[in-house]
Coordinates of C-alpha atoms in Angstrom, one line a residue:
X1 CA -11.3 0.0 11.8
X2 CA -8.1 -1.4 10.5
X3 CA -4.6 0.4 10.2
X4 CA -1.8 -1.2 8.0
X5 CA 1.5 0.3 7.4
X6 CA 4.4 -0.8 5.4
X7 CA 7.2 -0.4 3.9
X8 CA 8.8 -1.0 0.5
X9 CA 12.2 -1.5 -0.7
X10 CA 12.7 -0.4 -4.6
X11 CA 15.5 -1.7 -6.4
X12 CA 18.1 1.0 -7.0
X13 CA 17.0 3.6 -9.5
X14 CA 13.1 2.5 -10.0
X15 CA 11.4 4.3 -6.6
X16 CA 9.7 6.4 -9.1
X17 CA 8.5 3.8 -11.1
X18 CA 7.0 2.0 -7.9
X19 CA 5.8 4.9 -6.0
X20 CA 3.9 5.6 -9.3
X21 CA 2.3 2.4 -9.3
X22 CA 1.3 2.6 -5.6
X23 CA -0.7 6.1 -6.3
X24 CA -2.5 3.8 -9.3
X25 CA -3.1 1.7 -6.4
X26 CA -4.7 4.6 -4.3
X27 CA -6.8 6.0 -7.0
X28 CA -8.1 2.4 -7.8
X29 CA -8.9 1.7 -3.9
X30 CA -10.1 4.7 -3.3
X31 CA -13.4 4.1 -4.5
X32 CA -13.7 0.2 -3.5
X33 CA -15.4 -0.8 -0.1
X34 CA -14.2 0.3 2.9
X35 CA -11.7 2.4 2.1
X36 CA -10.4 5.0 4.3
X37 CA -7.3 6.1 3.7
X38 CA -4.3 5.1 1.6
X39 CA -1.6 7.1 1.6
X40 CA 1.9 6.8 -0.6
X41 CA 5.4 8.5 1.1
X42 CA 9.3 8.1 0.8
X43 CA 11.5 8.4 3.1
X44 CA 14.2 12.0 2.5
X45 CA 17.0 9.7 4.1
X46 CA 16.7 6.1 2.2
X47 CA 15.9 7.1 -1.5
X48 CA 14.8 3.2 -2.0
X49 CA 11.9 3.6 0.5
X50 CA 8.4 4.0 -0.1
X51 CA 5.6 3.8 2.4
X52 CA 1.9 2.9 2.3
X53 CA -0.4 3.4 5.3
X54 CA -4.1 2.3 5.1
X55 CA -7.0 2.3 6.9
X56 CA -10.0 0.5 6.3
X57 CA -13.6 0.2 7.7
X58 CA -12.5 -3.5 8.7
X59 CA -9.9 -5.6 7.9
X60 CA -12.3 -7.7 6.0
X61 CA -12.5 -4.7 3.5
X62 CA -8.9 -4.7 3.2
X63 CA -8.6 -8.3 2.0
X64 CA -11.4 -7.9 0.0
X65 CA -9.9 -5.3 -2.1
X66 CA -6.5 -7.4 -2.9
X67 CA -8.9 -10.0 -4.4
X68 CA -10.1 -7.2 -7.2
X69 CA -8.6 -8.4 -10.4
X70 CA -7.1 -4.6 -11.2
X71 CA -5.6 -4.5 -7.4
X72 CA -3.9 -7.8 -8.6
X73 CA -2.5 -6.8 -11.5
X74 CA -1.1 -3.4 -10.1
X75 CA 0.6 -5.8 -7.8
X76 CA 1.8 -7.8 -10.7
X77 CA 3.3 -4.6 -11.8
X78 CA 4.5 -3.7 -9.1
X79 CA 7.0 -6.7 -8.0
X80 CA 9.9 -6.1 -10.7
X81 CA 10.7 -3.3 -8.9
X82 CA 10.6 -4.3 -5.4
X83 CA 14.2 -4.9 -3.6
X84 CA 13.2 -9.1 -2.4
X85 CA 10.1 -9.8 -1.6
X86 CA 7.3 -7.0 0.6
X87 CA 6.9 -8.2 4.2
X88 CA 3.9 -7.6 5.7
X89 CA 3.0 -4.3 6.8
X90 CA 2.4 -3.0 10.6
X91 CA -1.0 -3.8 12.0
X92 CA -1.7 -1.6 14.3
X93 CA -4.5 0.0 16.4
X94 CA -6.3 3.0 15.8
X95 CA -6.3 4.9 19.1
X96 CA -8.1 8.2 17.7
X97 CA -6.6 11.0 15.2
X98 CA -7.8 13.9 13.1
X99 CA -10.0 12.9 10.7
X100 CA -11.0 9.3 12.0

């Protein structure tokens, strides 16, 4: 499986406005190939933070999906409310959990 975790810097005032479109995002990816999980969070301490974590059957699946033409244009969306541009999220290793 894969695990990607990242985080997102709104601009000041519009974390609603992106968190909203990243649950678009999960409803959208939740029924394409692969998908595991995708989960949206902010952070109680830096107002301008929201998080995605994702797991996928394989990281294959994963770039599959952000060649879908709706995942693209949620990401199109998306970028005039990010804070500078995303970095890449965390990949990391699925060691075991609840649920997996």
């Amino acid at each position: 499986m894969y695990l990607l975790h990242g985080k997102l810097n709104a601009k000041t005032g519009h974390t609603e406005e992106l968190a909203n479109i990243l649950l678009e995002a999960a409803k959208l990816v939740s029924t394409t190939k692969g998908c595991k999980l995708y989960v949206i969070g902010k952070d109680q301490k830096d107002p301008n933070a929201v998080y995605v974590t994702e797991i996928w059957e394989s990281k294959e699946d994963h770039d599959n999906s952000l060649k879908l033409e709706s995942v693209r244009e949620l990401i199109v969306k998306a970028m005039p409310f990010v804070d500078g541009m995303p970095t890449k999220g965390h990949e990391l290793d699925i060691l075991g959990g609840a649920g997996i």
